[in-house]
Amino acid sequence: MNITSVFATANTVKSNEILNLERKLTNAENKLVKYLEKNIGKKDTKLIIEDFFKYELNNTEKLSKDDVIRLNEIDNQDKENKFNSYNNKFYSNKIRKTVQIRQVIITFYKNGTFSVEDVSKYIYTNRVDLTTSSLVASVPSSAITSTSGTVWGQAYKDYYSWVGIYVFTVAVGSSFAYNGQYASYNGSFKAYYLKGPIPLWQVSDWTSGHGPAGNKYEAYCSGYFHIGFEYQGVGWVIQDFYIQHRVTCSPTGQITPSYIMI
């Protein structure tokens, strides 16, 4: 009985710790959303987010280095299952929630990071947050003037750590041709990542390309991102991500970007 009580107490403490951390993260997320709602469009979104972390969170609301480490520990406990699920084409849902504020879509992840996608360059409809951790967008039929033509599409996101650091950008884009029966590559392919101001950086297994002509022709990029940063002058926080971006074109010219983080 004593042993059972000790384990029960330990599990309760652990559960309370996780619940408190999730509440802290949720509070910070909600404050960021409200701040973006007030300020989107006034200046560059990156600068708005930078101002938020500088001025809008007090010391008790900010995630500490230990908080970020704990979020990673919780997230990594299930990493093997996530990769096995990925290999079986069943993706673990790493998304906590997704919010769209005018032209900006912000996605909050369970590992204490978030991504920002600016869709102001495109007219998107029927966006769906899938259980595959993907975001889907398509050009409305009103934007397509004929059964054949060319269209540009991309999957582009900026990623941030919840300690207020911009960590990297990942993007893939291509021009496509379509004729109502199939879509094909039409040049101008690009795929890249940009590093933020973090001193310790490594990207492995980076790959990108585009497939053959056919239905929902696609371009893609992916890689393993390993970052480490010193927080408030103390120690190192290490985070590991697998990121995949895809953009597809249907035979009727519909563009669909999708994103996966594991």
PDB file of N, CA, C and O in Angstrom, residues 220-254:
ATOM      1  N   TYR A 220       8.388  19.481 -53.096  1.00  0.00           N
ATOM      2  CA  TYR A 220       8.518  19.167 -51.676  1.00  0.00           C
ATOM      3  C   TYR A 220       9.910  19.505 -51.165  1.00  0.00           C
ATOM      4  O   TYR A 220      10.880  19.657 -51.915  1.00  0.00           O
ATOM      5  N   CYS A 221      10.017  19.609 -49.850  1.00  0.00           N
ATOM      6  CA  CYS A 221      11.306  19.697 -49.172  1.00  0.00           C
ATOM      7  C   CYS A 221      11.129  19.157 -47.754  1.00  0.00           C
ATOM      8  O   CYS A 221      10.027  19.169 -47.205  1.00  0.00           O
ATOM      9  N   SER A 222      12.207  18.659 -47.178  1.00  0.00           N
ATOM     10  CA  SER A 222      12.140  18.153 -45.809  1.00  0.00           C
ATOM     11  C   SER A 222      13.547  18.066 -45.236  1.00  0.00           C
ATOM     12  O   SER A 222      14.542  18.065 -45.970  1.00  0.00           O
ATOM     13  N   GLY A 223      13.625  17.983 -43.918  1.00  0.00           N
ATOM     14  CA  GLY A 223      14.912  17.843 -43.258  1.00  0.00           C
ATOM     15  C   GLY A 223      14.754  17.723 -41.759  1.00  0.00           C
ATOM     16  O   GLY A 223      13.680  17.964 -41.204  1.00  0.00           O
ATOM     17  N   TYR A 224      15.846  17.335 -41.115  1.00  0.00           N
ATOM     18  CA  TYR A 224      15.915  17.263 -39.659  1.00  0.00           C
ATOM     19  C   TYR A 224      16.659  18.508 -39.176  1.00  0.00           C
ATOM     20  O   TYR A 224      17.795  18.761 -39.562  1.00  0.00           O
ATOM     21  N   PHE A 225      16.010  19.274 -38.321  1.00  0.00           N
ATOM     22  CA  PHE A 225      16.557  20.531 -37.824  1.00  0.00           C
ATOM     23  C   PHE A 225      16.938  20.366 -36.357  1.00  0.00           C
ATOM     24  O   PHE A 225      16.104  20.000 -35.531  1.00  0.00           O
ATOM     25  N   HIS A 226      18.196  20.636 -36.051  1.00  0.00           N
ATOM     26  CA  HIS A 226      18.709  20.501 -34.688  1.00  0.00           C
ATOM     27  C   HIS A 226      19.219  21.875 -34.258  1.00  0.00           C
ATOM     28  O   HIS A 226      20.107  22.436 -34.898  1.00  0.00           O
ATOM     29  N   ILE A 227      18.650  22.411 -33.199  1.00  0.00           N
ATOM     30  CA  ILE A 227      19.045  23.747 -32.748  1.00  0.00           C
ATOM     31  C   ILE A 227      19.334  23.717 -31.252  1.00  0.00           C
ATOM     32  O   ILE A 227      18.779  22.925 -30.493  1.00  0.00           O
ATOM     33  N   GLY A 228      20.235  24.589 -30.835  1.00  0.00           N
ATOM     34  CA  GLY A 228      20.534  24.748 -29.420  1.00  0.00           C
ATOM     35  C   GLY A 228      20.777  26.210 -29.129  1.00  0.00           C
ATOM     36  O   GLY A 228      21.421  26.907 -29.912  1.00  0.00           O
ATOM     37  N   PHE A 229      20.240  26.714 -28.029  1.00  0.00           N
ATOM     38  CA  PHE A 229      20.437  28.121 -27.713  1.00  0.00           C
ATOM     39  C   PHE A 229      20.552  28.316 -26.208  1.00  0.00           C
ATOM     40  O   PHE A 229      19.968  27.598 -25.403  1.00  0.00           O
ATOM     41  N   GLU A 230      21.338  29.312 -25.859  1.00  0.00           N
ATOM     42  CA  GLU A 230      21.492  29.694 -24.458  1.00  0.00           C
ATOM     43  C   GLU A 230      20.345  30.629 -24.105  1.00  0.00           C
ATOM     44  O   GLU A 230      20.011  31.527 -24.873  1.00  0.00           O
ATOM     45  N   TYR A 231      19.724  30.403 -22.948  1.00  0.00           N
ATOM     46  CA  TYR A 231      18.580  31.221 -22.567  1.00  0.00           C
ATOM     47  C   TYR A 231      18.865  31.967 -21.266  1.00  0.00           C
ATOM     48  O   TYR A 231      19.172  31.364 -20.257  1.00  0.00           O
ATOM     49  N   GLN A 232      18.798  33.287 -21.322  1.00  0.00           N
ATOM     50  CA  GLN A 232      19.050  34.148 -20.167  1.00  0.00           C
ATOM     51  C   GLN A 232      20.403  33.837 -19.533  1.00  0.00           C
ATOM     52  O   GLN A 232      20.564  33.852 -18.313  1.00  0.00           O
ATOM     53  N   GLY A 233      21.391  33.508 -20.397  1.00  0.00           N
ATOM     54  CA  GLY A 233      22.759  33.299 -19.943  1.00  0.00           C
ATOM     55  C   GLY A 233      23.015  31.990 -19.239  1.00  0.00           C
ATOM     56  O   GLY A 233      24.094  31.769 -18.687  1.00  0.00           O
ATOM     57  N   VAL A 234      22.022  31.076 -19.250  1.00  0.00           N
ATOM     58  CA  VAL A 234      22.173  29.827 -18.499  1.00  0.00           C
ATOM     59  C   VAL A 234      21.962  28.633 -19.416  1.00  0.00           C
ATOM     60  O   VAL A 234      20.910  28.480 -20.029  1.00  0.00           O
ATOM     61  N   GLY A 235      22.963  27.754 -19.485  1.00  0.00           N
ATOM     62  CA  GLY A 235      22.827  26.443 -20.118  1.00  0.00           C
ATOM     63  C   GLY A 235      22.403  26.480 -21.572  1.00  0.00           C
ATOM     64  O   GLY A 235      22.336  27.526 -22.210  1.00  0.00           O
ATOM     65  N   TRP A 236      22.100  25.296 -22.101  1.00  0.00           N
ATOM     66  CA  TRP A 236      21.680  25.158 -23.479  1.00  0.00           C
ATOM     67  C   TRP A 236      20.359  24.419 -23.540  1.00  0.00           C
ATOM     68  O   TRP A 236      20.135  23.457 -22.811  1.00  0.00           O
ATOM     69  N   VAL A 237      19.497  24.890 -24.410  1.00  0.00           N
ATOM     70  CA  VAL A 237      18.248  24.204 -24.699  1.00  0.00           C
ATOM     71  C   VAL A 237      18.380  23.596 -26.086  1.00  0.00           C
ATOM     72  O   VAL A 237      18.678  24.302 -27.047  1.00  0.00           O
ATOM     73  N   ILE A 238      18.197  22.300 -26.200  1.00  0.00           N
ATOM     74  CA  ILE A 238      18.338  21.602 -27.477  1.00  0.00           C
ATOM     75  C   ILE A 238      16.952  21.182 -27.958  1.00  0.00           C
ATOM     76  O   ILE A 238      16.169  20.613 -27.196  1.00  0.00           O
ATOM     77  N   GLN A 239      16.654  21.467 -29.221  1.00  0.00           N
ATOM     78  CA  GLN A 239      15.397  21.038 -29.805  1.00  0.00           C
ATOM     79  C   GLN A 239      15.672  20.374 -31.151  1.00  0.00           C
ATOM     80  O   GLN A 239      16.562  20.791 -31.886  1.00  0.00           O
ATOM     81  N   ASP A 240      14.910  19.328 -31.435  1.00  0.00           N
ATOM     82  CA  ASP A 240      15.049  18.585 -32.685  1.00  0.00           C
ATOM     83  C   ASP A 240      13.689  18.532 -33.384  1.00  0.00           C
ATOM     84  O   ASP A 240      12.669  18.248 -32.742  1.00  0.00           O
ATOM     85  N   PHE A 241      13.692  18.786 -34.686  1.00  0.00           N
ATOM     86  CA  PHE A 241      12.459  18.788 -35.454  1.00  0.00           C
ATOM     87  C   PHE A 241      12.653  18.028 -36.760  1.00  0.00           C
ATOM     88  O   PHE A 241      13.717  18.114 -37.378  1.00  0.00           O
ATOM     89  N   TYR A 242      11.627  17.310 -37.178  1.00  0.00           N
ATOM     90  CA  TYR A 242      11.547  16.866 -38.565  1.00  0.00           C
ATOM     91  C   TYR A 242      10.460  17.715 -39.208  1.00  0.00           C
ATOM     92  O   TYR A 242       9.313  17.752 -38.739  1.00  0.00           O
ATOM     93  N   ILE A 243      10.809  18.437 -40.275  1.00  0.00           N
ATOM     94  CA  ILE A 243       9.880  19.334 -40.951  1.00  0.00           C
ATOM     95  C   ILE A 243       9.731  18.896 -42.399  1.00  0.00           C
ATOM     96  O   ILE A 243      10.724  18.595 -43.072  1.00  0.00           O
ATOM     97  N   GLN A 244       8.493  18.861 -42.875  1.00  0.00           N
ATOM     98  CA  GLN A 244       8.230  18.560 -44.276  1.00  0.00           C
ATOM     99  C   GLN A 244       7.226  19.577 -44.820  1.00  0.00           C
ATOM    100  O   GLN A 244       6.189  19.824 -44.203  1.00  0.00           O
ATOM    101  N   HIS A 245       7.555  20.198 -45.959  1.00  0.00           N
ATOM    102  CA  HIS A 245       6.644  21.090 -46.667  1.00  0.00           C
ATOM    103  C   HIS A 245       6.359  20.505 -48.041  1.00  0.00           C
ATOM    104  O   HIS A 245       7.277  20.040 -48.721  1.00  0.00           O
ATOM    105  N   ARG A 246       5.109  20.579 -48.464  1.00  0.00           N
ATOM    106  CA  ARG A 246       4.726  20.145 -49.800  1.00  0.00           C
ATOM    107  C   ARG A 246       3.760  21.164 -50.407  1.00  0.00           C
ATOM    108  O   ARG A 246       2.965  21.768 -49.690  1.00  0.00           O
ATOM    109  N   VAL A 247       3.835  21.322 -51.714  1.00  0.00           N
ATOM    110  CA  VAL A 247       2.843  22.126 -52.424  1.00  0.00           C
ATOM    111  C   VAL A 247       2.448  21.359 -53.674  1.00  0.00           C
ATOM    112  O   VAL A 247       3.310  20.853 -54.402  1.00  0.00           O
ATOM    113  N   THR A 248       1.147  21.214 -53.894  1.00  0.00           N
ATOM    114  CA  THR A 248       0.658  20.436 -55.031  1.00  0.00           C
ATOM    115  C   THR A 248      -0.253  21.287 -55.906  1.00  0.00           C
ATOM    116  O   THR A 248      -0.845  22.270 -55.452  1.00  0.00           O
ATOM    117  N   CYS A 249      -0.371  20.872 -57.142  1.00  0.00           N
ATOM    118  CA  CYS A 249      -1.271  21.510 -58.097  1.00  0.00           C
ATOM    119  C   CYS A 249      -2.176  20.439 -58.692  1.00  0.00           C
ATOM    120  O   CYS A 249      -1.700  19.391 -59.145  1.00  0.00           O
ATOM    121  N   SER A 250      -3.473  20.702 -58.706  1.00  0.00           N
ATOM    122  CA  SER A 250      -4.420  19.753 -59.280  1.00  0.00           C
ATOM    123  C   SER A 250      -4.541  19.975 -60.790  1.00  0.00           C
ATOM    124  O   SER A 250      -4.064  20.991 -61.312  1.00  0.00           O
ATOM    125  N   PRO A 251      -5.185  19.079 -61.526  1.00  0.00           N
ATOM    126  CA  PRO A 251      -5.364  19.264 -62.972  1.00  0.00           C
ATOM    127  C   PRO A 251      -6.157  20.526 -63.337  1.00  0.00           C
ATOM    128  O   PRO A 251      -6.106  20.977 -64.473  1.00  0.00           O
ATOM    129  N   THR A 252      -6.908  21.074 -62.365  1.00  0.00           N
ATOM    130  CA  THR A 252      -7.671  22.292 -62.628  1.00  0.00           C
ATOM    131  C   THR A 252      -7.000  23.538 -62.065  1.00  0.00           C
ATOM    132  O   THR A 252      -7.592  24.607 -62.022  1.00  0.00           O
ATOM    133  N   GLY A 253      -5.741  23.398 -61.599  1.00  0.00           N
ATOM    134  CA  GLY A 253      -4.994  24.563 -61.146  1.00  0.00           C
ATOM    135  C   GLY A 253      -5.164  24.918 -59.691  1.00  0.00           C
ATOM    136  O   GLY A 253      -4.776  26.008 -59.269  1.00  0.00           O
ATOM    137  N   GLN A 254      -5.723  24.025 -58.882  1.00  0.00           N
ATOM    138  CA  GLN A 254      -5.855  24.288 -57.460  1.00  0.00           C
ATOM    139  C   GLN A 254      -4.516  24.043 -56.752  1.00  0.00           C
ATOM    140  O   GLN A 254      -3.914  22.986 -56.926  1.00  0.00           O
TER     141      GLN A 254
END
